[in-house]
Short mmCIF file of C-alpha atoms (C1' of nucleotides) and ligand atoms in Angstrom, two decimals:
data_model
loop_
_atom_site.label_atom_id
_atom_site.label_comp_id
_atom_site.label_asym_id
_atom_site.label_seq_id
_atom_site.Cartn_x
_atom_site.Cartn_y
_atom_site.Cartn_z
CA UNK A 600 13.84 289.14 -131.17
CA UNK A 601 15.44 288.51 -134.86
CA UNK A 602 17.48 285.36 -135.18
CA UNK A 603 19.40 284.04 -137.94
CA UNK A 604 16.53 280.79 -138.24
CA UNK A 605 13.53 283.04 -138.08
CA UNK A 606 15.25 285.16 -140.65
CA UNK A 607 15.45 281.89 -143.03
CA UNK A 608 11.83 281.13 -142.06
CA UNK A 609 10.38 284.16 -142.98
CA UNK A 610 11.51 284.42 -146.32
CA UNK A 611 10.82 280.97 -147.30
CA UNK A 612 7.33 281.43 -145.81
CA UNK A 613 7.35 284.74 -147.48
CA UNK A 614 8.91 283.00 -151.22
CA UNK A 615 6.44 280.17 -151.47
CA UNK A 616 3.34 282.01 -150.35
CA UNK A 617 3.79 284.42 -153.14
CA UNK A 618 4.34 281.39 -155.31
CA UNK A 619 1.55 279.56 -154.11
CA UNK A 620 -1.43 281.80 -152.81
CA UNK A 621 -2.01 279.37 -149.88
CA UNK A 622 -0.66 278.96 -146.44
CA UNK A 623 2.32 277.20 -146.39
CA UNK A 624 2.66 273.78 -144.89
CA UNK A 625 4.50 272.24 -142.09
CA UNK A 626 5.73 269.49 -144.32
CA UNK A 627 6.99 272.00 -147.24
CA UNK A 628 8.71 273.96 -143.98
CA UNK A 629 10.65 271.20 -142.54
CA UNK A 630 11.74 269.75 -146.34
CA UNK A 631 13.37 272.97 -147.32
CA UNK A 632 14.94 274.11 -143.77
CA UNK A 633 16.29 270.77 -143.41
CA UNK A 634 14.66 270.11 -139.74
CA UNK A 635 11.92 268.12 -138.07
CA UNK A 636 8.48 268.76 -138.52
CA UNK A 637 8.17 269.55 -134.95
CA UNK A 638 10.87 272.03 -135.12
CA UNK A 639 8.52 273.62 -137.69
CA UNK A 640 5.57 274.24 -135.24
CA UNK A 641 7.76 275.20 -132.59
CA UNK A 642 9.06 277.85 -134.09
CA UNK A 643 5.56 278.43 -135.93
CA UNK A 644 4.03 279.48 -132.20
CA UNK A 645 6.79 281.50 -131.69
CA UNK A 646 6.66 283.51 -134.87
CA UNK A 647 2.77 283.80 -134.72
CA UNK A 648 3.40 285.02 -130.94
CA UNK A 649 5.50 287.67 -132.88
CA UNK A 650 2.53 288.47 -135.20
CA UNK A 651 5.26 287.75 -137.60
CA UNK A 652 2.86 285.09 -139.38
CA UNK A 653 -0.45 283.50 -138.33
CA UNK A 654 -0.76 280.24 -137.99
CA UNK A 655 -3.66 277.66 -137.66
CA UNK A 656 -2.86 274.39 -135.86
CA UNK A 657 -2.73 272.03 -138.77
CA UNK A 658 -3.66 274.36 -141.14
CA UNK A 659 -0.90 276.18 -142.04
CA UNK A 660 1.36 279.44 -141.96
CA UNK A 661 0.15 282.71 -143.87
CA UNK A 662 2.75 285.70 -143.12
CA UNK A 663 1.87 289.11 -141.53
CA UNK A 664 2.50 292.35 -142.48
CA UNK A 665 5.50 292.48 -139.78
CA UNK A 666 7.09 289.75 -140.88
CA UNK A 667 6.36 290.13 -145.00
CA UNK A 668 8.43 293.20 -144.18
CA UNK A 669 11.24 291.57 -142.57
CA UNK A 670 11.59 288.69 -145.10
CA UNK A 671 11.53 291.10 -148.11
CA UNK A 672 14.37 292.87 -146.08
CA UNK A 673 16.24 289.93 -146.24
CA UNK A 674 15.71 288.63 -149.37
CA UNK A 675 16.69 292.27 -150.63
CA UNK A 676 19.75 291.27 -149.15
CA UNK A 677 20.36 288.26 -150.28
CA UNK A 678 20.12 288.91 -153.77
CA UNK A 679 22.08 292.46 -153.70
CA UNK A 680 25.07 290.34 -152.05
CA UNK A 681 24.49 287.68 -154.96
CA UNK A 682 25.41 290.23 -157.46
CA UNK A 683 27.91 291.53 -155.57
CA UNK A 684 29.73 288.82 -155.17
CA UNK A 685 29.21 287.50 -158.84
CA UNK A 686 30.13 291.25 -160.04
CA UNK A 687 32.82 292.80 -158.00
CA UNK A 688 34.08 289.93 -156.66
CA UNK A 689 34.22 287.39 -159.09
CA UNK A 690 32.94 284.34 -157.40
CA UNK A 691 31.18 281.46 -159.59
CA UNK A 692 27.90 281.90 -160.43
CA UNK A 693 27.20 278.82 -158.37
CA UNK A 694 28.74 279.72 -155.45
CA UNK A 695 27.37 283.03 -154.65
CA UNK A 696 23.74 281.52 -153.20
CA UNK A 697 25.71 279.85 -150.46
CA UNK A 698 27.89 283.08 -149.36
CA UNK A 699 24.68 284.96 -149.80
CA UNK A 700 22.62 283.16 -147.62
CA UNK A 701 25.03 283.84 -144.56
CA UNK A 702 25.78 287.50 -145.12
CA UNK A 703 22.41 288.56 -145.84
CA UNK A 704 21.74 287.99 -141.66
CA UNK A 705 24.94 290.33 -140.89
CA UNK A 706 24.54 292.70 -143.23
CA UNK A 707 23.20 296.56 -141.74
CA UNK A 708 20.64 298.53 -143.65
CA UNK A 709 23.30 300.85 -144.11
CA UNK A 710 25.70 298.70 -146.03
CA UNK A 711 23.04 297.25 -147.95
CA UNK A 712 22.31 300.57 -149.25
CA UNK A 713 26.14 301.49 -150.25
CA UNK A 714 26.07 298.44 -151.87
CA UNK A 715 23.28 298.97 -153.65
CA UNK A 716 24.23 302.35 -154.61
CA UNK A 717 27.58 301.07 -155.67
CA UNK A 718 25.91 298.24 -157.96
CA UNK A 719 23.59 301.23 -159.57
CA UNK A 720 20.64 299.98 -158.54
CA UNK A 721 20.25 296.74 -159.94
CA UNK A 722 16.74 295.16 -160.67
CA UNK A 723 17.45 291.58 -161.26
CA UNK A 724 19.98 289.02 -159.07
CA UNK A 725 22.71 286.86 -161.02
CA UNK A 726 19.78 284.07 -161.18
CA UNK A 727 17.04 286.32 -162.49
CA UNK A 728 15.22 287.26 -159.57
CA UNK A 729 13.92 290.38 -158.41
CA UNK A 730 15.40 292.78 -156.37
CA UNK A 731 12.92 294.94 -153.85
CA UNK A 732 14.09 298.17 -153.47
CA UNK A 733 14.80 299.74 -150.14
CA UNK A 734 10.97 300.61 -149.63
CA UNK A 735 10.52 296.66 -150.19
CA UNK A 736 9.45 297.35 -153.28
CA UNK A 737 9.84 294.43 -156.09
CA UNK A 738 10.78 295.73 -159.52
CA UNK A 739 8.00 295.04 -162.03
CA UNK A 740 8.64 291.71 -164.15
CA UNK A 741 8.06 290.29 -167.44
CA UNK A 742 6.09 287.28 -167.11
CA UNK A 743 8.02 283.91 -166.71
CA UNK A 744 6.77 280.42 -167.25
CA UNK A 745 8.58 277.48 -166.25
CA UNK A 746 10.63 275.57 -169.07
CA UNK A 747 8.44 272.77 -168.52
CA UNK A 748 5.25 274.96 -169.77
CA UNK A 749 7.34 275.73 -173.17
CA UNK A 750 6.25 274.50 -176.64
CA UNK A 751 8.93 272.19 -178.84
CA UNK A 752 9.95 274.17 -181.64
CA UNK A 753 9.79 277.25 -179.97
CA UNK A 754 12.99 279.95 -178.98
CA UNK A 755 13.00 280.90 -175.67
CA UNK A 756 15.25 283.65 -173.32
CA UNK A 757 16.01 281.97 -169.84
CA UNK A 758 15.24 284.10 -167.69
CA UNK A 759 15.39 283.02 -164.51
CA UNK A 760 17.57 279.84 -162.82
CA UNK A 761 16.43 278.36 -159.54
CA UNK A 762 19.37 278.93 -157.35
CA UNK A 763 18.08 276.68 -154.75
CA UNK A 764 20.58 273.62 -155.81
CA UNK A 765 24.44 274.08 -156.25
CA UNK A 766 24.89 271.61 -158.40
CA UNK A 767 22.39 272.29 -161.29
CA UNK A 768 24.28 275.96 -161.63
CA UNK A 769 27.45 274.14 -161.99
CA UNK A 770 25.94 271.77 -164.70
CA UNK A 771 24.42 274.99 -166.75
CA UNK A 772 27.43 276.26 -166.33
CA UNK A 773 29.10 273.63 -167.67
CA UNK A 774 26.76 273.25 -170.47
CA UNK A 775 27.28 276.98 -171.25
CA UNK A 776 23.59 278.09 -170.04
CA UNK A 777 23.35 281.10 -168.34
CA UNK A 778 21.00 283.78 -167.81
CA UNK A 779 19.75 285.56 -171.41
CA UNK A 780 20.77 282.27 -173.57
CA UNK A 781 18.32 281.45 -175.91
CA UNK A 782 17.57 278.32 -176.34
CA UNK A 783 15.15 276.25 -178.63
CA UNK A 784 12.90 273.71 -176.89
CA UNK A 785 13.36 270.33 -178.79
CA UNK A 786 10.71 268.28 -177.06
CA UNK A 787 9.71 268.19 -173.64
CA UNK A 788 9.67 264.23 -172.01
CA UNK A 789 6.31 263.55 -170.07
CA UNK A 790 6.13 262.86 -166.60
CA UNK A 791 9.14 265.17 -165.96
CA UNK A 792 11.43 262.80 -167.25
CA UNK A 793 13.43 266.20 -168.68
CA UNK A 794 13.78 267.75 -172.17
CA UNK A 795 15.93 268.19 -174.98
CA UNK A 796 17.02 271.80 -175.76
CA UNK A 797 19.25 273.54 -178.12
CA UNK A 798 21.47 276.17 -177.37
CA UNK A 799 23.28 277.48 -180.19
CA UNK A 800 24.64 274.57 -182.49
CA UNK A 801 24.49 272.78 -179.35
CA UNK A 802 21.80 270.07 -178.46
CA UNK A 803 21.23 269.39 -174.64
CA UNK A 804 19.51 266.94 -172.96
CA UNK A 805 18.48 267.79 -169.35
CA UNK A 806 16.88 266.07 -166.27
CA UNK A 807 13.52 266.65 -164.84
CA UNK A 808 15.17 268.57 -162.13
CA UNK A 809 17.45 270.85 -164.56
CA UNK A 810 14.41 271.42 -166.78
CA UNK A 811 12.33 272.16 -163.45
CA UNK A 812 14.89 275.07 -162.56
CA UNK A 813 14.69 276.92 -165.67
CA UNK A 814 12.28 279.86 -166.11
CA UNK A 815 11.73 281.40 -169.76
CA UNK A 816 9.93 284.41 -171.66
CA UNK A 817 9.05 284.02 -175.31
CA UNK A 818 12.82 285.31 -177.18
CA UNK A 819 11.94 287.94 -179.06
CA UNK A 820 11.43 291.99 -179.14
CA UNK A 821 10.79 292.55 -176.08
CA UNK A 822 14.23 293.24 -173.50
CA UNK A 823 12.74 292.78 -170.30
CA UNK A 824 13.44 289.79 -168.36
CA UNK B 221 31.37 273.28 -132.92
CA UNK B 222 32.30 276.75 -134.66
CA UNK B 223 30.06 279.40 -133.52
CA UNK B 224 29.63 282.82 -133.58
CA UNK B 225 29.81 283.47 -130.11
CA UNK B 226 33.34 281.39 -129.62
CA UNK B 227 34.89 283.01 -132.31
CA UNK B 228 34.40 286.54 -130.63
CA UNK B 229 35.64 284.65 -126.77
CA UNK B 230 38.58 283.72 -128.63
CA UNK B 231 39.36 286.89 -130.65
CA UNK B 232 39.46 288.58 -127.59
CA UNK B 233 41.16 286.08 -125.73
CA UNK B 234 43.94 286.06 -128.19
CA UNK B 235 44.38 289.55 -128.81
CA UNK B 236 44.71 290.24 -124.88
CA UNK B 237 47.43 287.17 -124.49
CA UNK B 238 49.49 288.99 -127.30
CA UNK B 239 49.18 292.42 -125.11
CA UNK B 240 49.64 290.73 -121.81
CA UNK B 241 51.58 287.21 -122.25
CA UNK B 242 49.64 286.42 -119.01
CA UNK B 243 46.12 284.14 -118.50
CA UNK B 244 43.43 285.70 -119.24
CA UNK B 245 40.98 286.89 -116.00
CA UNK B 246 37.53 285.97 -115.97
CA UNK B 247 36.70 289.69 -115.22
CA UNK B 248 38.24 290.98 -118.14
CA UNK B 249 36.37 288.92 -120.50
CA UNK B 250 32.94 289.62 -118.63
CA UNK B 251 33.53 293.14 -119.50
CA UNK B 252 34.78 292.75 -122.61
CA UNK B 253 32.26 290.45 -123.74
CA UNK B 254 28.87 292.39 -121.91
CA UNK B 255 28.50 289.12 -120.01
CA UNK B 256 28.44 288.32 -116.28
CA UNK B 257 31.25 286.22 -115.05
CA UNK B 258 29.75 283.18 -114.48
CA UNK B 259 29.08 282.89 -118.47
CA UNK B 260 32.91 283.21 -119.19
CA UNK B 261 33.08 280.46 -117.03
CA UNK B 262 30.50 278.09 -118.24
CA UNK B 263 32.12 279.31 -122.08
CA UNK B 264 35.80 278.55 -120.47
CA UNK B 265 34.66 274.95 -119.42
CA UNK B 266 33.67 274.15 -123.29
CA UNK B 267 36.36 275.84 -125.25
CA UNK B 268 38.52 274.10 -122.98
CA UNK B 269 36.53 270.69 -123.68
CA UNK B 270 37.79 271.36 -127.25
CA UNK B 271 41.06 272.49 -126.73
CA UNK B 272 41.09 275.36 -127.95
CA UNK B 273 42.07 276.63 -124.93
CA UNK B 274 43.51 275.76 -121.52
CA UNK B 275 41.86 276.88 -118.45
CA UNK B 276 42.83 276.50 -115.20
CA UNK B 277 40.08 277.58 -111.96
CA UNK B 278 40.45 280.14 -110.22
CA UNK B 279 43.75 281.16 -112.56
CA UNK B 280 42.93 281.96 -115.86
CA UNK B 281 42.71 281.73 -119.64
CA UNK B 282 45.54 280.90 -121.84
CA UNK B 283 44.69 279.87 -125.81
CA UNK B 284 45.82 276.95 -127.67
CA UNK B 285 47.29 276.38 -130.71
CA UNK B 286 43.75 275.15 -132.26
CA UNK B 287 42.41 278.19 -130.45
CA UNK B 288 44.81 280.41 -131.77
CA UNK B 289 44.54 279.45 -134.95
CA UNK B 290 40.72 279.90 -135.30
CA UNK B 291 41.51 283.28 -133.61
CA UNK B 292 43.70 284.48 -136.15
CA UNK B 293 41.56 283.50 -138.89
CA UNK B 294 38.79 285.71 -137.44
CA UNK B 295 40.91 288.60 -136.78
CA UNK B 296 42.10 288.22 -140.31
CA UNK B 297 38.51 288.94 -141.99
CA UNK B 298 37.57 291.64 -139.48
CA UNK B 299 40.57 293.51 -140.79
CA UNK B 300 40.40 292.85 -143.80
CA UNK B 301 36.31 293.91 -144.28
CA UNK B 302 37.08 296.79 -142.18
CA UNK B 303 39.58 298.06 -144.83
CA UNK B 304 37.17 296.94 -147.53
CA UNK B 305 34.04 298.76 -146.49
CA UNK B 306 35.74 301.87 -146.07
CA UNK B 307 37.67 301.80 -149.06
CA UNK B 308 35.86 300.15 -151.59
CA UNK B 309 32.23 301.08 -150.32
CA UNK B 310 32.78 304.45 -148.91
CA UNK B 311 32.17 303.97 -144.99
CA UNK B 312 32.80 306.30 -142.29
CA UNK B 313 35.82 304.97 -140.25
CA UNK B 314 34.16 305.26 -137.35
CA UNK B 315 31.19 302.50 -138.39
CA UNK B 316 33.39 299.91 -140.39
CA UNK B 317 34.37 298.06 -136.68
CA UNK B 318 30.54 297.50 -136.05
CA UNK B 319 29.96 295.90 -139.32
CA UNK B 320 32.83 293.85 -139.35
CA UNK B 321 32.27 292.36 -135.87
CA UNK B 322 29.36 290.60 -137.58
CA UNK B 323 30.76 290.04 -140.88
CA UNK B 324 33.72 288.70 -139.73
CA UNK B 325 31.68 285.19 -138.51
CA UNK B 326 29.84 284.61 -141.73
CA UNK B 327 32.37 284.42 -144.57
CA UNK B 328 33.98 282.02 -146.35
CA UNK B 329 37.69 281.70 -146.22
CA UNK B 330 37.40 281.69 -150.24
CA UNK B 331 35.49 285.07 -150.02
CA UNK B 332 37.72 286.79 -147.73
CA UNK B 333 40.76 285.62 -149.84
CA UNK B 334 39.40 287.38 -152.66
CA UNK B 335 38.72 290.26 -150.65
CA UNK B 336 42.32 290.42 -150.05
CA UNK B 337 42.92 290.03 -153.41
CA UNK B 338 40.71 292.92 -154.36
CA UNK B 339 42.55 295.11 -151.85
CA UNK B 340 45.91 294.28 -153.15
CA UNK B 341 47.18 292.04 -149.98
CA UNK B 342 46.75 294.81 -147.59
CA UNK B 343 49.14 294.38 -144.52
CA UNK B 344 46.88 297.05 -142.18
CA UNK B 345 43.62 297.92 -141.55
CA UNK B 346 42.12 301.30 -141.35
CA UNK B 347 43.08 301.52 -137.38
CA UNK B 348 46.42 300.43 -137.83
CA UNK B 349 46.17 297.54 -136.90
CA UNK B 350 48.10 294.48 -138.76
CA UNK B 351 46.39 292.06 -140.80
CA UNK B 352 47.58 288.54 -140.63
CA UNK B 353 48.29 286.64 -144.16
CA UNK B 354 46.30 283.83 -145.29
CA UNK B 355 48.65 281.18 -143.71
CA UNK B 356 47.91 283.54 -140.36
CA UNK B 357 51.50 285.37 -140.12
CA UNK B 358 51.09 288.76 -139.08
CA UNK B 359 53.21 291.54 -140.87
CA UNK B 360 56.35 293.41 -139.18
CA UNK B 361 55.33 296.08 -137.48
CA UNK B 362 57.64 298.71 -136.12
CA UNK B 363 57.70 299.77 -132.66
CA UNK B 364 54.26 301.42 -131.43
CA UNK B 365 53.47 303.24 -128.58
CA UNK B 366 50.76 304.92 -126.64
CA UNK B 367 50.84 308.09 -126.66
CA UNK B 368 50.90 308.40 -122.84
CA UNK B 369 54.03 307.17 -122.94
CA UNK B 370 55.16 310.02 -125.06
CA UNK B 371 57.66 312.91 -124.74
CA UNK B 372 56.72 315.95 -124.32
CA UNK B 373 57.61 318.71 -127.47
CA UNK B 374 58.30 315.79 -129.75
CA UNK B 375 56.63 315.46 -132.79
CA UNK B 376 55.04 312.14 -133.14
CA UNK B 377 52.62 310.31 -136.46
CA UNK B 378 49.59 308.25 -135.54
CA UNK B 379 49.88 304.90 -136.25
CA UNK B 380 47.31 303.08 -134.53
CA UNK B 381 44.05 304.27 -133.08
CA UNK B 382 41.70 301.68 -130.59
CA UNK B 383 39.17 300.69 -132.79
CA UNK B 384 37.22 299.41 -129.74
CA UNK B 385 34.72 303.03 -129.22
CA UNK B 386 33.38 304.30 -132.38
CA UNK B 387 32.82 307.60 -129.94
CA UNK B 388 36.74 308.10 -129.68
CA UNK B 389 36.85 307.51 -133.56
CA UNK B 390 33.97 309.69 -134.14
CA UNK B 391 35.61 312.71 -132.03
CA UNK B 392 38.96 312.35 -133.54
CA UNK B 393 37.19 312.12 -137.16
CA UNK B 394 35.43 315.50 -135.92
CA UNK B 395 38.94 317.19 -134.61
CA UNK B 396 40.28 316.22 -138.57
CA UNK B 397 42.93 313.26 -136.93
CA UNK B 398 42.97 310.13 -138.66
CA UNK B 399 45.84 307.31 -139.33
CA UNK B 400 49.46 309.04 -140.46
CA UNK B 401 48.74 312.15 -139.27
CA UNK B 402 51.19 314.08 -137.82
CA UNK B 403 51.14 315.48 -134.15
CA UNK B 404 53.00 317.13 -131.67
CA UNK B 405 53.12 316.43 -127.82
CA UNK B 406 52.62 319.30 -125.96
CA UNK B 407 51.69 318.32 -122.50
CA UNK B 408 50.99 314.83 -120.96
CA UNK B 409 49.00 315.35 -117.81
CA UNK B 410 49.49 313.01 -114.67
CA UNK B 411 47.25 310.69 -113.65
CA UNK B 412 45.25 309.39 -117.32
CA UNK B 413 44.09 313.01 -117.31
CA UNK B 414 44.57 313.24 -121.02
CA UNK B 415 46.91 314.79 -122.83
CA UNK B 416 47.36 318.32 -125.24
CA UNK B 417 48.45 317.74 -128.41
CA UNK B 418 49.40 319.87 -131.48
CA UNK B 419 47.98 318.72 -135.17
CA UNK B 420 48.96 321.08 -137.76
CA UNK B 421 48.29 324.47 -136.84
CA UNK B 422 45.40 323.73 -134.24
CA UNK B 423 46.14 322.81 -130.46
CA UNK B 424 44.22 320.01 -128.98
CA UNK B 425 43.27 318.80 -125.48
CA UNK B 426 42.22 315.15 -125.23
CA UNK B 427 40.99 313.32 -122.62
CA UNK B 428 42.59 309.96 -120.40
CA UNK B 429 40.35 308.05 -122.60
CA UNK B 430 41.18 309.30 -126.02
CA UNK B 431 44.56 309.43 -125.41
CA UNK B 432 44.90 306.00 -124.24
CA UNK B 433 43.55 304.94 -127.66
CA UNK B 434 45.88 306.76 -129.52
CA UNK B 435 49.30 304.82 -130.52
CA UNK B 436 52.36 306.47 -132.22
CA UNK B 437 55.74 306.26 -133.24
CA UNK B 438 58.02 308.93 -133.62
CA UNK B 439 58.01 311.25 -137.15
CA UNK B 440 60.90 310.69 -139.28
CA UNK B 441 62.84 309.43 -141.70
CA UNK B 442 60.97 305.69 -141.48
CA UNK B 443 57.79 305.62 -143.87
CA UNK B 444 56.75 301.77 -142.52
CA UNK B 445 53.60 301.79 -140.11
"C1'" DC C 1169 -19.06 256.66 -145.01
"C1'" DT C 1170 -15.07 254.14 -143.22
"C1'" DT C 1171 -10.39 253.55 -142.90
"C1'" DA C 1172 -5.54 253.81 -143.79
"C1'" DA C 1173 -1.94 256.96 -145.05
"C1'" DA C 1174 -0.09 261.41 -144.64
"C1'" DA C 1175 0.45 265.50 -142.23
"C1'" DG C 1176 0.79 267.84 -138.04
"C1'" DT C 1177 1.23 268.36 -132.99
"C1'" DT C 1178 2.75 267.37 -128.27
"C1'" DA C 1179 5.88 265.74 -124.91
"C1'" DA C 1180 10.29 265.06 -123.19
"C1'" DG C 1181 14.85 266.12 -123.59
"C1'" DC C 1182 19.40 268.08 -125.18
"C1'" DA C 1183 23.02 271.68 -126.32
"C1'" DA C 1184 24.34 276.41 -126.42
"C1'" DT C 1185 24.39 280.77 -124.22
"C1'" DC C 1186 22.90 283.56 -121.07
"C1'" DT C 1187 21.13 285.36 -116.08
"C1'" DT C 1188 21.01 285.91 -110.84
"C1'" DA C 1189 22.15 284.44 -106.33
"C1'" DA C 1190 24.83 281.95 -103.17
"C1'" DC C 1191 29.21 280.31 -102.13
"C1'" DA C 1192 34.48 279.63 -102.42
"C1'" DA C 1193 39.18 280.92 -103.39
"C1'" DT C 1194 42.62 284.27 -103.97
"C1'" DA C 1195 44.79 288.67 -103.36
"C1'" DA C 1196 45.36 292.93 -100.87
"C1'" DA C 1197 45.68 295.47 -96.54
"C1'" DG C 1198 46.64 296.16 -92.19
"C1'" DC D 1241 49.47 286.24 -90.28
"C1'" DT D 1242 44.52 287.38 -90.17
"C1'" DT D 1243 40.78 289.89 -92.14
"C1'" DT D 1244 38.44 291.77 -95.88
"C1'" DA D 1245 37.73 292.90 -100.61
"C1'" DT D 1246 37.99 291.13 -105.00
"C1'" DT D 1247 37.65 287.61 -108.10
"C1'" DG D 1248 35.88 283.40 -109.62
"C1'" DT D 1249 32.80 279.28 -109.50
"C1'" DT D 1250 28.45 276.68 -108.79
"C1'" DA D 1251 23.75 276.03 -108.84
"C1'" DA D 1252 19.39 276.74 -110.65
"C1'" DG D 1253 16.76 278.51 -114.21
"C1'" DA D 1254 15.43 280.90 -118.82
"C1'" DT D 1255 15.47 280.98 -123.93
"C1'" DT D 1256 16.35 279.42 -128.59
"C1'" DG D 1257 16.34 275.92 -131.70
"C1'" DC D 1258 16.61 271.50 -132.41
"C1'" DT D 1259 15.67 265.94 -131.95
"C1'" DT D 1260 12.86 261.52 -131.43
"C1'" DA D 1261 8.77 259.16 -130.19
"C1'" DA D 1262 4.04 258.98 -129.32
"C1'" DC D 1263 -0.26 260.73 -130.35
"C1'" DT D 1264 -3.99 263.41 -133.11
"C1'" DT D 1265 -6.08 265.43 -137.07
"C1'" DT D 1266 -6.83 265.75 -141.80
"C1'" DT D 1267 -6.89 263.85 -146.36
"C1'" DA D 1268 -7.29 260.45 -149.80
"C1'" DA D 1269 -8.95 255.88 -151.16
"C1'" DG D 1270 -11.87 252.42 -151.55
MN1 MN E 2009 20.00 282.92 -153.84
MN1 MN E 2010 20.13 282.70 -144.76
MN1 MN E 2011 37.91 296.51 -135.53
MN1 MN E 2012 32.37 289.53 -133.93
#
DNA sequence: CTTAAAAGTTAAGCAATCTTAACAATAAAG
DNA sequence: CTTTATTGTTAAGATTGCTTAACTTTTAAG
C-alpha cells in the first residue's frame, strides 16, 4: 500500500542515490527523515517486501524499478506545486518547499497534469531543479557544480538553491540572491568555513552551509540552467 | 493530535449536527465514514479525550466548541479548493469533491487564505454550498429546500446539489443541469420514487436518489443563492 | 591483525486506526 | 409490559510507523 512516509522515503532514497551512485545508508535515512535508525530498517523490510527497493542487512538501500517510478512521481509533484505556489499564488520563495512537501501526497495524477498544463510545461522548479515530465522523464540539464567547486575571480549564474533548509532561502532572499544572479566568487574559505561573493556592487560573506546550498554554471553564453 | 482521519470524523460530525441539531448515531458515522461501528466508537472515546467532542454511550455524538472549530476550518478549504480547481484549473464538477477531500487535510491556513484571495472571497462553492470566512462565519444563505418538498407546476432554480455521489453529479452534468439553473416541477412521485422535472425545453424524470440531492428555492425576483 | 568506534539490527512496546466476533443496551412491536 | 430487532460497545487482534535499549556487524585506527 502507498503511505504518506513511504512516499517521503522513496524519493529521498531515490534523490541521494542519483546523487551518490551507492546504496544509501541507514544513518543518512534516519538524519534526513528525522526518525530512529531502527525506524529506518523497519520500514526498509517493508519497502524491500514491496520490491520497492532492495535492501542488504547492513549494507544498504538501492531502489527498484517500482519504486524509482513512484518517487519520480512524487517528486514531479513536488516541484510542479513549488512553482505553483511561487507563481500563481504568490507565496515566498521560502515557503513553498514546506506546502509542497504535504500536497505532493494528495495530489491525483489528474490535477498534476492540469497543473502542469496550466504552468506550460515548466522544466525547472523555483529552486532550480528538474522537473520529470509525466512519462518520469527529467528534462536534460546544464551541468552544475557546487559553489564550493568555483574558482575566486570567476562570474558565476546560480543555478540551483538547495531547498532543503528554510532558513538559508530566507537569508538569500534577504541578501537579494535568487535563482539566475550572477555572482563573482571572491575567495572561497578552506575547510568550509564559507566564502565571500559579490553580487552586483554588493559583497557577501556566507557560511559553510549557505555556500554548501548554492549550485552554479560558468555565467556566460550559454542560457540553459 | 491533528490528523487526517479526525478531521474527516469531525467534518461529518459537524455538518450532520447543523442538519439534525440532535447527537450524532454511531450508525450514521459507520456508514458515512466506510467503517464498522465499533471504530466510531474507539474514534468517539479519543476525540472525546480531547474535547473536541462530547460523547455519551449508548446516546450519541454531539461536537464541541474546539471540535467545531477545527471542523469549520476543514470545511472551509474543501470549499474553497473545490471552487478553485474547477475554476481556476478547469475540472469537471463532478471530480473537484474527490480531490478536495484529500486536499482539504494538507494545507496551510496561509495557503488557503490566499486561495480565497485569488478567488475573490467566494461565499459558495461549486455545489452551493456556503463557505465559511476565515474567522469561520458562514455566509447568509436564503431559504433552501429539497426538491421533494416541492410544488408541483412551480418553477423552481437549483441552488444546491449533494456533492456527496460524483454519479448524481455526473448524470445531472450529462442531462445539461448544473447550479442556477432553472427548472420546473412537474410531478413529485410518492414514496422517494423520484420526481419529473422540466429544464428548459426538455422534460426530465429523476430518480428518489437524484432528487433527494437536488435543493432549490423558488425562481424570482431574489438573485442571492 | 586487533580493537574501539560507528553503523546497523533486533526486541519490546506504544499510539493510531482499523477489523471481526461476542455481548449489552435501547428502541420498536405486539 | 415483554419480546425482539436494532443499535452500540467491548474484547482481541492486525497493521503502520514510530521509540528506546540491548546487541551485532562493519569500519577505521593504531
Ligand atoms: Mn522542494
Ligand atoms: Mn512529503
Ligand atoms: Mn465537497
Ligand atoms: Mn477529507
Amino acid at each position: 500500500m502507498k503511505t504518506i512516509s513511504k512516499e517521503n522515503y522513496l524519493k529521498i532514497i531515490f534523490s541521494r542515490e542519483e546523487e551518490t551512485g551507492k546504496p544509501i545508508t541507514t544513518t543518512y535515512l534516519a538524519d534526513k527523515l528525522n526518525v530512529s535508525k531502527a525506524a529506518i530498517t523497519d520500514m526498509a523490510r517493508r519497502l524491500a517486501a514491496e520490491e520497492l527497493i532492495a535492501y542488504e542487512r547492513y549494507h544498504g538501500i538501492r531502489t527498484l524499478p517500482k519504486g524509482k517510478k513512484l518517487a519520480v512521481e512524487v517528486i514531479r509533484k513536488h516541484r510542479l506545486w513549488e512553482l505553483f505556489l511561487l507563481e500563481v499564488l504568490n507565496m515566498n520563495w521560502s515557503e513553498v518547499h514546506d506546502e509542497a512537501e504535504l500536497l505532493e501526497h494528495t495530489t491525483s495524477d489528474k490535477l498534476m497534469n492540469r497543473i502542469d498544463k496550466f504552468l506550460g510545461h515548466p522544466k525547472f522548479d523555483p529552486h532550480g531543479d528538474p522537473i520529470p515530465n509525466r512519462n518520469g522523464k527529467f528534462p536534460k540539464t546544464a551541468k552544475r557544480m557546487s559553489l564550493l567547486e568555483s574558482a575566486e575571480g570567476k562570474k558565476y549564474k546560480i543555478v540551483r538553491v538547495n531547498d532543503a533548509s528554510k532558513d538559508v532561502i530566507d537569508f538569500l532572499s534577504k541578501i537579494g540572491i535568487e535563482l539566475g544572479s550572477e555572482i563573482t566568487v571572491k575567495k572561497i574559505l578552506p575547510k568550509n568555513e564559507g566564502a565571500l561573493i559579490k553580487n552586483g556592487r554588493r559583497l557577501h560573506s556566507i557560511s559553510g552551509n549557505i555556500a554548501a546550498a548554492l549550485f552554479i554554471a560558468p555565467a556566460e553564453k550559454g542560457r540553459k540552467r
